[in-house]
Amino acid sequence: MERLNPRVRLVWAVGALVTALVLGGIVAGIALFADTSDFPWFTPLYGVAVFLLVGAIGVVFAVLRYRVFRFEVREDTLFLQRGVITRVRTVVPYVRVQHVDTQRGPLERLVGLSSVVVYTAGSRGADVSIPGLTPERADELQASLRELAIESEPEDAV
Amino acid sequence: MKLHPFSVPYRVVDRGVRFGWAAVIGVAATSGGTFAEFWPFVLVGAVALAVLVLAYQYAYYQRFSYELAGDTLDIDSGVLSRREREIPLRRVQNVDVTRNVLQRALGIATLSVETAGGGSTEAKLECVSAEEAERLQTEIRRLKAGETADTEGEDMGDVLYELDDRSLLAYSFLSFDARVASGLAVLFPLLGPVIATLGFSDAASGLGAALLVFVVGVGALAVLLALWIASAAIRFVRFYGFRLRREGDDLRYERGLLKRYTGTIPLDKLQSVSLTENVLMRRVGYATLAVETAGYAPGDTPSGGSEAAVPFAPREDALALARTLEPFNEVAVERPPRRARRRYIGRYGILAGIVTASAFAASTLWGLPYWWISLLLFPVAVAGGHYRWLHLGHAEGDEYAVTRGGFWSRSTTVVPYYRLQTVIESQSVFQRRWGLASVVYDTAGSRRLTGGDATAHDIEEETARSLVERAVNRLRATLGRQ
């Protein structure tokens, strides 16, 4: 079983903190600029509290997500395990792979990581994505998945 | 080949009605009383628009050409940006012909061609003559199957199933079209003020309260009855004259009272077969048979979300027909372990608890009468948990996986292993506590809104894991054999 690059925790944590910042900012903004004379206890400090709470949950989730996430390139299938609250294990036969993408978001580029997304014709199309790979590993994975998919194609994929 | 000349007036009227309705509402909503001052401008605008639409539709007709050449359907179209398409017939999934009342009067029809992948209908010929639509439908099927045009003889295949008037009536009243319930949303703005004026605290004592309960009860019953009749009417109109035929490798159906639909269902692209029976239909032993292909996008089917191969037939007949499409054997459907039932009862019990607590809070704060009625929800929760468990199930055949679920509308889905795209095992926190897991058999099918994926809910953890393993192995085995 292969695990993700530990730096992916940073990507997820920063993403969560940005969300927390926006939410906290909205709450603080309401406290500052809206008419809150009916609720004198409502101060911008609540914005800070929201930021801290949402941020802390996000960071914990990022760590847990990293711990759970595993994948394996098996002989005929790609195996993937993920999910903190609902644990999901996906098995993708190479015969069913339609195409393979590598993606790099701005945050991922900053810490030098990359994701691989595997598409099938199934109704859960782009459900299979492997984040937190070094660009070399991502390219290698994409190439080997492509090879395996071509190798194992006997007929129509639908 | 070009479209039928009548498609110009038809498209103008069709677009005009659609756009005109929106415009009327828009103008009425925005201008209000001042409309009287603006009417000359509005009239000039409307005339200009009509001329523009007419010119555009004429150009569309002039520019549109199609040809069935060898093994592709070639379409050149577009007024402002030109588009040339070649659709390989091998990739065609469904070919549908629809004719609404206006089209039937003009003797024309719309032909839609679906392929797998892509969000919407791949090609739409709007409109060709009715005979031409029929010809294209047959030709596409022939060319797909690699036959030549002169292998005549079986132009009309065997009728597999026909919905007679009595069955149609029974089906209309026994099945419920959930889309009708969305009509309720229209009622809320009307009923809201009425309910608000009734007031709870004034009526809390004596005769007033009894009257309130009575009025609310009768009102709710009347609304339900109206919805039921509306749903029955819609079903009746949609499925009038349903007939299913087999033509080579395709199923071909026709139906509809006002708007006629004819469609082909390619059996070689069949993803899964499912048998659906709602509570009422189970009572009388009838079922709906639906087949799933990869052609349609979710909620975007030209035939209106219905790929029902057989809308209403005795359970045995539906099952027998399903077997001619996919020769699956009888397998014993197994229920989830008993602790799954405790899980559902607990889940519904928590919901009932939340409602009761809110009702109690509302009674102490705002004097909501009869909060204790909500205590009745607890026995309902127990019954609900039991019935959910009772109708769930899965079975593992040698070539097919079977999943079953749903109390109000129970679906039994048969998925051939060789159609699997991915196999997913999922386990929520609660399921982990009970040592249970669910397995999803994902295919390239398209019925995502109604039926959902074929899922074996809440089976033993270890069983789930080995099930995934075996399903993938069987997929490989069947692929190697073909």
Short mmCIF file of N, CA, C and O in Angstrom, two decimals, chain B residues 208-315:
data_model
loop_
_atom_site.label_atom_id
_atom_site.label_comp_id
_atom_site.label_asym_id
_atom_site.label_seq_id
_atom_site.Cartn_x
_atom_site.Cartn_y
_atom_site.Cartn_z
N GLY B 208 -62.63 25.10 19.30
CA GLY B 208 -61.73 25.70 18.31
C GLY B 208 -60.64 24.73 17.90
O GLY B 208 -60.36 24.55 16.72
N ALA B 209 -60.03 24.07 18.92
CA ALA B 209 -58.93 23.16 18.65
C ALA B 209 -59.40 21.98 17.82
O ALA B 209 -58.77 21.60 16.83
N ALA B 210 -60.54 21.42 18.21
CA ALA B 210 -61.08 20.26 17.49
C ALA B 210 -61.34 20.63 16.03
O ALA B 210 -61.00 19.89 15.11
N LEU B 211 -61.92 21.82 15.85
CA LEU B 211 -62.23 22.30 14.50
C LEU B 211 -60.95 22.44 13.68
O LEU B 211 -60.89 22.03 12.51
N LEU B 212 -59.92 22.99 14.34
CA LEU B 212 -58.65 23.21 13.65
C LEU B 212 -58.07 21.89 13.14
O LEU B 212 -57.71 21.76 11.97
N VAL B 213 -58.04 20.91 14.04
CA VAL B 213 -57.50 19.60 13.68
C VAL B 213 -58.30 19.01 12.52
O VAL B 213 -57.74 18.49 11.55
N PHE B 214 -59.64 19.15 12.60
CA PHE B 214 -60.52 18.61 11.57
C PHE B 214 -60.23 19.27 10.23
O PHE B 214 -60.05 18.59 9.21
N VAL B 215 -60.15 20.62 10.24
CA VAL B 215 -59.94 21.35 9.00
C VAL B 215 -58.60 20.99 8.37
O VAL B 215 -58.51 20.70 7.18
N VAL B 216 -57.56 20.94 9.21
CA VAL B 216 -56.23 20.61 8.70
C VAL B 216 -56.22 19.20 8.12
O VAL B 216 -55.70 18.96 7.03
N GLY B 217 -56.88 18.26 8.85
CA GLY B 217 -56.93 16.88 8.38
C GLY B 217 -57.63 16.76 7.05
O GLY B 217 -57.11 16.15 6.10
N VAL B 218 -58.81 17.37 6.93
CA VAL B 218 -59.59 17.29 5.69
C VAL B 218 -58.82 17.95 4.55
O VAL B 218 -58.74 17.42 3.43
N GLY B 219 -58.18 19.09 4.85
CA GLY B 219 -57.40 19.80 3.83
C GLY B 219 -56.29 18.93 3.30
O GLY B 219 -56.10 18.80 2.09
N ALA B 220 -55.56 18.28 4.22
CA ALA B 220 -54.44 17.44 3.82
C ALA B 220 -54.93 16.29 2.95
O ALA B 220 -54.33 15.97 1.92
N LEU B 221 -56.06 15.68 3.35
CA LEU B 221 -56.61 14.57 2.57
C LEU B 221 -56.99 15.02 1.16
O LEU B 221 -56.71 14.34 0.18
N ALA B 222 -57.62 16.21 1.09
CA ALA B 222 -58.04 16.72 -0.21
C ALA B 222 -56.84 16.96 -1.11
O ALA B 222 -56.85 16.61 -2.30
N VAL B 223 -55.77 17.52 -0.54
CA VAL B 223 -54.56 17.79 -1.33
C VAL B 223 -53.98 16.47 -1.84
O VAL B 223 -53.62 16.33 -3.01
N LEU B 224 -53.91 15.47 -0.95
CA LEU B 224 -53.37 14.17 -1.34
C LEU B 224 -54.18 13.55 -2.47
O LEU B 224 -53.63 13.04 -3.44
N LEU B 225 -55.50 13.63 -2.33
CA LEU B 225 -56.39 13.06 -3.34
C LEU B 225 -56.17 13.75 -4.68
O LEU B 225 -56.06 13.11 -5.73
N ALA B 226 -56.07 15.08 -4.64
CA ALA B 226 -55.87 15.85 -5.87
C ALA B 226 -54.55 15.46 -6.53
O ALA B 226 -54.47 15.27 -7.74
N LEU B 227 -53.49 15.31 -5.71
CA LEU B 227 -52.19 14.92 -6.24
C LEU B 227 -52.27 13.55 -6.89
O LEU B 227 -51.70 13.31 -7.96
N TRP B 228 -52.98 12.64 -6.22
CA TRP B 228 -53.09 11.28 -6.72
C TRP B 228 -53.77 11.27 -8.08
O TRP B 228 -53.32 10.63 -9.02
N ILE B 229 -54.87 12.04 -8.20
CA ILE B 229 -55.60 12.07 -9.46
C ILE B 229 -54.75 12.73 -10.54
O ILE B 229 -54.69 12.23 -11.68
N ALA B 230 -54.05 13.80 -10.17
CA ALA B 230 -53.18 14.47 -11.14
C ALA B 230 -52.12 13.50 -11.63
O ALA B 230 -51.84 13.41 -12.84
N SER B 231 -51.51 12.77 -10.70
CA SER B 231 -50.47 11.82 -11.06
C SER B 231 -51.03 10.74 -11.98
O SER B 231 -50.41 10.37 -12.98
N ALA B 232 -52.22 10.25 -11.65
CA ALA B 232 -52.85 9.20 -12.47
C ALA B 232 -53.10 9.73 -13.88
O ALA B 232 -52.85 9.03 -14.87
N ALA B 233 -53.58 10.98 -13.96
CA ALA B 233 -53.87 11.56 -15.28
C ALA B 233 -52.59 11.66 -16.11
O ALA B 233 -52.57 11.31 -17.29
N ILE B 234 -51.50 12.11 -15.47
CA ILE B 234 -50.23 12.25 -16.19
C ILE B 234 -49.76 10.89 -16.68
O ILE B 234 -49.38 10.72 -17.84
N ARG B 235 -49.81 9.90 -15.80
CA ARG B 235 -49.40 8.55 -16.18
C ARG B 235 -50.22 8.04 -17.36
O ARG B 235 -49.70 7.45 -18.29
N PHE B 236 -51.53 8.27 -17.29
CA PHE B 236 -52.43 7.78 -18.31
C PHE B 236 -52.05 8.37 -19.67
O PHE B 236 -51.91 7.66 -20.66
N VAL B 237 -51.85 9.69 -19.69
CA VAL B 237 -51.53 10.37 -20.94
C VAL B 237 -50.18 9.91 -21.48
O VAL B 237 -50.00 9.70 -22.67
N ARG B 238 -49.23 9.71 -20.58
CA ARG B 238 -47.87 9.36 -21.02
C ARG B 238 -47.77 7.93 -21.53
O ARG B 238 -47.01 7.65 -22.45
N PHE B 239 -48.51 7.02 -20.90
CA PHE B 239 -48.31 5.61 -21.24
C PHE B 239 -49.43 5.03 -22.09
O PHE B 239 -49.50 3.83 -22.29
N TYR B 240 -50.32 5.91 -22.59
CA TYR B 240 -51.43 5.44 -23.40
C TYR B 240 -50.91 4.69 -24.63
O TYR B 240 -50.00 5.16 -25.31
N GLY B 241 -51.47 3.55 -24.90
CA GLY B 241 -51.09 2.79 -26.09
C GLY B 241 -49.67 2.29 -26.07
O GLY B 241 -49.00 2.27 -27.11
N PHE B 242 -49.18 1.89 -24.90
CA PHE B 242 -47.80 1.41 -24.81
C PHE B 242 -47.66 0.06 -25.49
O PHE B 242 -48.45 -0.84 -25.27
N ARG B 243 -46.62 -0.05 -26.31
CA ARG B 243 -46.37 -1.33 -26.97
C ARG B 243 -44.86 -1.52 -27.08
O ARG B 243 -44.13 -0.59 -27.41
N LEU B 244 -44.42 -2.71 -26.75
CA LEU B 244 -42.99 -3.00 -26.78
C LEU B 244 -42.73 -4.11 -27.79
O LEU B 244 -43.40 -5.15 -27.77
N ARG B 245 -41.75 -3.86 -28.68
CA ARG B 245 -41.43 -4.87 -29.70
C ARG B 245 -39.96 -5.20 -29.63
O ARG B 245 -39.15 -4.41 -29.18
N ARG B 246 -39.63 -6.35 -30.11
CA ARG B 246 -38.21 -6.69 -30.24
C ARG B 246 -37.85 -6.67 -31.71
O ARG B 246 -38.50 -7.31 -32.53
N GLU B 247 -36.80 -5.91 -32.04
CA GLU B 247 -36.36 -5.87 -33.43
C GLU B 247 -34.87 -6.14 -33.43
O GLU B 247 -34.08 -5.27 -33.07
N GLY B 248 -34.49 -7.33 -33.76
CA GLY B 248 -33.07 -7.69 -33.75
C GLY B 248 -32.52 -7.55 -32.36
O GLY B 248 -33.00 -8.17 -31.41
N ASP B 249 -31.49 -6.69 -32.22
CA ASP B 249 -30.84 -6.52 -30.92
C ASP B 249 -31.43 -5.35 -30.13
O ASP B 249 -30.89 -4.98 -29.11
N ASP B 250 -32.49 -4.76 -30.64
CA ASP B 250 -33.07 -3.61 -29.97
C ASP B 250 -34.48 -3.89 -29.47
O ASP B 250 -35.19 -4.72 -30.02
N LEU B 251 -34.85 -3.17 -28.43
CA LEU B 251 -36.24 -3.12 -28.04
C LEU B 251 -36.78 -1.82 -28.60
O LEU B 251 -36.08 -0.81 -28.66
N ARG B 252 -38.03 -1.84 -29.02
CA ARG B 252 -38.60 -0.62 -29.56
C ARG B 252 -39.96 -0.42 -28.92
O ARG B 252 -40.79 -1.31 -28.93
N TYR B 253 -40.15 0.76 -28.33
CA TYR B 253 -41.43 1.00 -27.68
C TYR B 253 -42.11 2.20 -28.31
O TYR B 253 -41.47 3.05 -28.91
N GLU B 254 -43.43 2.25 -28.16
CA GLU B 254 -44.15 3.46 -28.53
C GLU B 254 -45.22 3.70 -27.48
O GLU B 254 -45.73 2.77 -26.87
N ARG B 255 -45.51 4.96 -27.22
CA ARG B 255 -46.50 5.28 -26.21
C ARG B 255 -46.91 6.74 -26.32
O ARG B 255 -46.27 7.51 -27.03
N GLY B 256 -47.95 7.14 -25.56
CA GLY B 256 -48.33 8.54 -25.49
C GLY B 256 -49.67 8.81 -26.12
O GLY B 256 -49.98 8.29 -27.19
N LEU B 257 -50.48 9.64 -25.45
CA LEU B 257 -51.80 9.97 -25.97
C LEU B 257 -51.72 11.23 -26.82
O LEU B 257 -52.09 11.24 -27.97
N LEU B 258 -51.19 12.31 -26.22
CA LEU B 258 -51.09 13.57 -26.95
C LEU B 258 -49.75 13.66 -27.66
O LEU B 258 -49.67 13.94 -28.84
N LYS B 259 -48.67 13.40 -26.91
CA LYS B 259 -47.36 13.43 -27.51
C LYS B 259 -46.92 11.99 -27.68
O LYS B 259 -46.88 11.23 -26.72
N ARG B 260 -46.64 11.60 -28.93
CA ARG B 260 -46.26 10.21 -29.18
C ARG B 260 -44.75 10.04 -29.07
O ARG B 260 -43.99 10.84 -29.59
N TYR B 261 -44.33 9.01 -28.37
CA TYR B 261 -42.91 8.71 -28.27
C TYR B 261 -42.65 7.36 -28.91
O TYR B 261 -43.41 6.42 -28.69
N THR B 262 -41.59 7.28 -29.69
CA THR B 262 -41.10 5.97 -30.11
C THR B 262 -39.63 5.96 -29.78
O THR B 262 -38.93 6.93 -30.05
N GLY B 263 -39.14 4.91 -29.19
CA GLY B 263 -37.73 4.89 -28.84
C GLY B 263 -37.16 3.51 -29.00
O GLY B 263 -37.87 2.52 -28.98
N THR B 264 -35.84 3.47 -29.21
CA THR B 264 -35.18 2.17 -29.25
C THR B 264 -34.29 2.03 -28.05
O THR B 264 -33.69 3.00 -27.59
N ILE B 265 -34.24 0.85 -27.49
CA ILE B 265 -33.35 0.55 -26.37
C ILE B 265 -32.38 -0.52 -26.86
O ILE B 265 -32.80 -1.63 -27.15
N PRO B 266 -31.10 -0.17 -27.00
CA PRO B 266 -30.15 -1.16 -27.52
C PRO B 266 -29.81 -2.19 -26.45
O PRO B 266 -29.31 -1.85 -25.39
N LEU B 267 -30.10 -3.46 -26.74
CA LEU B 267 -29.88 -4.48 -25.72
C LEU B 267 -28.42 -4.83 -25.54
O LEU B 267 -28.00 -5.27 -24.48
N ASP B 268 -27.62 -4.61 -26.61
CA ASP B 268 -26.20 -4.97 -26.45
C ASP B 268 -25.47 -3.96 -25.57
O ASP B 268 -24.33 -4.17 -25.20
N LYS B 269 -26.12 -2.84 -25.26
CA LYS B 269 -25.50 -1.86 -24.37
C LYS B 269 -26.19 -1.84 -23.01
O LYS B 269 -26.03 -0.91 -22.23
N LEU B 270 -26.97 -2.85 -22.75
CA LEU B 270 -27.76 -2.88 -21.53
C LEU B 270 -26.85 -2.97 -20.29
O LEU B 270 -25.94 -3.78 -20.25
N GLN B 271 -27.07 -2.09 -19.34
CA GLN B 271 -26.20 -2.05 -18.16
C GLN B 271 -26.78 -2.82 -16.98
O GLN B 271 -26.07 -3.50 -16.27
N SER B 272 -28.06 -2.64 -16.74
CA SER B 272 -28.69 -3.40 -15.66
C SER B 272 -30.19 -3.49 -15.90
O SER B 272 -30.74 -2.74 -16.70
N VAL B 273 -30.83 -4.41 -15.22
CA VAL B 273 -32.27 -4.61 -15.34
C VAL B 273 -32.84 -4.45 -13.94
O VAL B 273 -32.27 -4.97 -12.98
N SER B 274 -33.93 -3.70 -13.80
CA SER B 274 -34.49 -3.62 -12.45
C SER B 274 -36.01 -3.73 -12.45
O SER B 274 -36.70 -3.29 -13.37
N LEU B 275 -36.47 -4.36 -11.41
CA LEU B 275 -37.88 -4.63 -11.22
C LEU B 275 -38.34 -3.75 -10.07
O LEU B 275 -37.81 -3.85 -8.98
N THR B 276 -39.31 -2.85 -10.31
CA THR B 276 -39.74 -1.94 -9.26
C THR B 276 -41.20 -2.19 -8.93
O THR B 276 -42.04 -2.29 -9.83
N GLU B 277 -41.48 -2.32 -7.63
CA GLU B 277 -42.86 -2.51 -7.20
C GLU B 277 -43.11 -1.56 -6.04
O GLU B 277 -42.37 -1.59 -5.06
N ASN B 278 -44.11 -0.69 -6.14
CA ASN B 278 -44.42 0.14 -4.98
C ASN B 278 -45.39 -0.61 -4.07
O ASN B 278 -45.82 -1.72 -4.36
N VAL B 279 -45.72 0.02 -2.95
CA VAL B 279 -46.53 -0.67 -1.93
C VAL B 279 -47.82 -1.23 -2.53
O VAL B 279 -48.18 -2.39 -2.30
N LEU B 280 -48.51 -0.39 -3.32
CA LEU B 280 -49.80 -0.81 -3.86
C LEU B 280 -49.62 -1.92 -4.89
O LEU B 280 -50.37 -2.89 -4.92
N MET B 281 -48.61 -1.78 -5.74
CA MET B 281 -48.39 -2.77 -6.77
C MET B 281 -48.00 -4.12 -6.17
O MET B 281 -48.37 -5.16 -6.69
N ARG B 282 -47.28 -4.08 -5.04
CA ARG B 282 -46.92 -5.34 -4.36
C ARG B 282 -48.17 -6.07 -3.91
O ARG B 282 -48.25 -7.29 -3.97
N ARG B 283 -49.19 -5.30 -3.47
CA ARG B 283 -50.44 -5.90 -3.00
C ARG B 283 -51.11 -6.73 -4.08
O ARG B 283 -51.65 -7.79 -3.81
N VAL B 284 -51.10 -6.18 -5.32
CA VAL B 284 -51.80 -6.88 -6.38
C VAL B 284 -50.86 -7.73 -7.24
O VAL B 284 -51.29 -8.32 -8.22
N GLY B 285 -49.57 -7.78 -6.85
CA GLY B 285 -48.63 -8.67 -7.53
C GLY B 285 -48.21 -8.20 -8.91
O GLY B 285 -47.97 -9.00 -9.80
N TYR B 286 -48.10 -6.87 -9.09
CA TYR B 286 -47.65 -6.33 -10.36
C TYR B 286 -46.31 -5.64 -10.19
O TYR B 286 -45.92 -5.29 -9.08
N ALA B 287 -45.61 -5.43 -11.28
CA ALA B 287 -44.29 -4.80 -11.18
C ALA B 287 -43.98 -4.02 -12.45
O ALA B 287 -44.60 -4.20 -13.49
N THR B 288 -43.02 -3.10 -12.34
CA THR B 288 -42.51 -2.34 -13.47
C THR B 288 -41.13 -2.86 -13.81
O THR B 288 -40.31 -3.04 -12.91
N LEU B 289 -40.87 -3.07 -15.07
CA LEU B 289 -39.55 -3.52 -15.47
C LEU B 289 -38.83 -2.38 -16.18
O LEU B 289 -39.37 -1.80 -17.11
N ALA B 290 -37.64 -2.04 -15.70
CA ALA B 290 -36.88 -0.97 -16.34
C ALA B 290 -35.52 -1.50 -16.74
O ALA B 290 -34.93 -2.31 -16.04
N VAL B 291 -35.02 -1.04 -17.87
CA VAL B 291 -33.67 -1.41 -18.27
C VAL B 291 -32.85 -0.14 -18.36
O VAL B 291 -33.36 0.92 -18.67
N GLU B 292 -31.59 -0.29 -18.07
CA GLU B 292 -30.72 0.87 -18.02
C GLU B 292 -29.68 0.75 -19.12
O GLU B 292 -29.02 -0.27 -19.22
N THR B 293 -29.56 1.80 -19.94
CA THR B 293 -28.51 1.82 -20.95
C THR B 293 -27.60 2.98 -20.67
O THR B 293 -27.86 3.77 -19.77
N ALA B 294 -26.53 3.11 -21.42
CA ALA B 294 -25.57 4.17 -21.12
C ALA B 294 -25.89 5.46 -21.85
O ALA B 294 -25.14 6.42 -21.77
N GLY B 295 -27.01 5.49 -22.56
CA GLY B 295 -27.25 6.61 -23.46
C GLY B 295 -27.64 7.94 -22.88
O GLY B 295 -27.17 8.98 -23.31
N TYR B 296 -28.51 7.93 -21.90
CA TYR B 296 -29.08 9.19 -21.47
C TYR B 296 -28.28 9.88 -20.38
O TYR B 296 -27.66 9.23 -19.55
N ALA B 297 -28.35 11.17 -20.36
CA ALA B 297 -27.78 11.94 -19.26
C ALA B 297 -28.84 12.00 -18.16
O ALA B 297 -30.02 11.91 -18.43
N PRO B 298 -28.41 12.15 -16.90
CA PRO B 298 -29.38 12.10 -15.80
C PRO B 298 -30.40 13.22 -15.90
O PRO B 298 -30.04 14.38 -16.10
N GLY B 299 -31.65 12.87 -15.75
CA GLY B 299 -32.73 13.86 -15.72
C GLY B 299 -32.92 14.60 -17.02
O GLY B 299 -33.62 15.58 -17.08
N ASP B 300 -32.29 14.11 -18.08
CA ASP B 300 -32.32 14.86 -19.32
C ASP B 300 -32.83 13.99 -20.45
O ASP B 300 -32.47 14.17 -21.59
N THR B 301 -33.66 13.02 -20.12
CA THR B 301 -34.07 12.09 -21.14
C THR B 301 -35.19 12.69 -21.97
O THR B 301 -36.13 13.25 -21.43
N PRO B 302 -35.07 12.60 -23.29
CA PRO B 302 -36.12 13.14 -24.14
C PRO B 302 -37.43 12.40 -23.91
O PRO B 302 -38.51 12.95 -24.10
N SER B 303 -37.34 11.16 -23.47
CA SER B 303 -38.57 10.40 -23.25
C SER B 303 -39.12 10.67 -21.85
O SER B 303 -40.02 9.99 -21.40
N GLY B 304 -38.56 11.63 -21.15
CA GLY B 304 -39.11 12.02 -19.86
C GLY B 304 -38.75 11.09 -18.73
O GLY B 304 -39.56 10.82 -17.87
N GLY B 305 -37.53 10.61 -18.74
CA GLY B 305 -37.06 9.82 -17.60
C GLY B 305 -37.57 8.41 -17.57
O GLY B 305 -37.41 7.71 -16.59
N SER B 306 -38.20 7.97 -18.65
CA SER B 306 -38.77 6.64 -18.60
C SER B 306 -38.05 5.71 -19.55
O SER B 306 -38.15 5.83 -20.75
N GLU B 307 -37.30 4.81 -19.00
CA GLU B 307 -36.76 3.77 -19.83
C GLU B 307 -37.44 2.47 -19.45
O GLU B 307 -36.87 1.41 -19.53
N ALA B 308 -38.67 2.61 -18.97
CA ALA B 308 -39.41 1.44 -18.57
C ALA B 308 -39.62 0.55 -19.78
O ALA B 308 -40.20 0.96 -20.78
N ALA B 309 -39.13 -0.66 -19.70
CA ALA B 309 -39.36 -1.58 -20.79
C ALA B 309 -40.81 -2.05 -20.72
O ALA B 309 -41.47 -2.22 -21.73
N VAL B 310 -41.28 -2.26 -19.49
CA VAL B 310 -42.66 -2.68 -19.27
C VAL B 310 -43.18 -1.90 -18.07
O VAL B 310 -42.72 -2.10 -16.96
N PRO B 311 -44.12 -0.98 -18.27
CA PRO B 311 -44.57 -0.17 -17.13
C PRO B 311 -45.36 -0.96 -16.10
O PRO B 311 -45.27 -0.67 -14.91
N PHE B 312 -46.13 -1.96 -16.54
CA PHE B 312 -47.05 -2.58 -15.59
C PHE B 312 -47.39 -3.98 -16.08
O PHE B 312 -48.02 -4.13 -17.11
N ALA B 313 -46.94 -4.98 -15.37
CA ALA B 313 -47.24 -6.35 -15.77
C ALA B 313 -47.25 -7.22 -14.54
O ALA B 313 -46.62 -6.87 -13.54
N PRO B 314 -47.96 -8.36 -14.57
CA PRO B 314 -47.87 -9.27 -13.43
C PRO B 314 -46.41 -9.61 -13.17
O PRO B 314 -45.63 -9.75 -14.12
N ARG B 315 -46.05 -9.68 -11.89
CA ARG B 315 -44.67 -9.85 -11.49
C ARG B 315 -43.97 -10.98 -12.26
O ARG B 315 -42.85 -10.82 -12.73
#
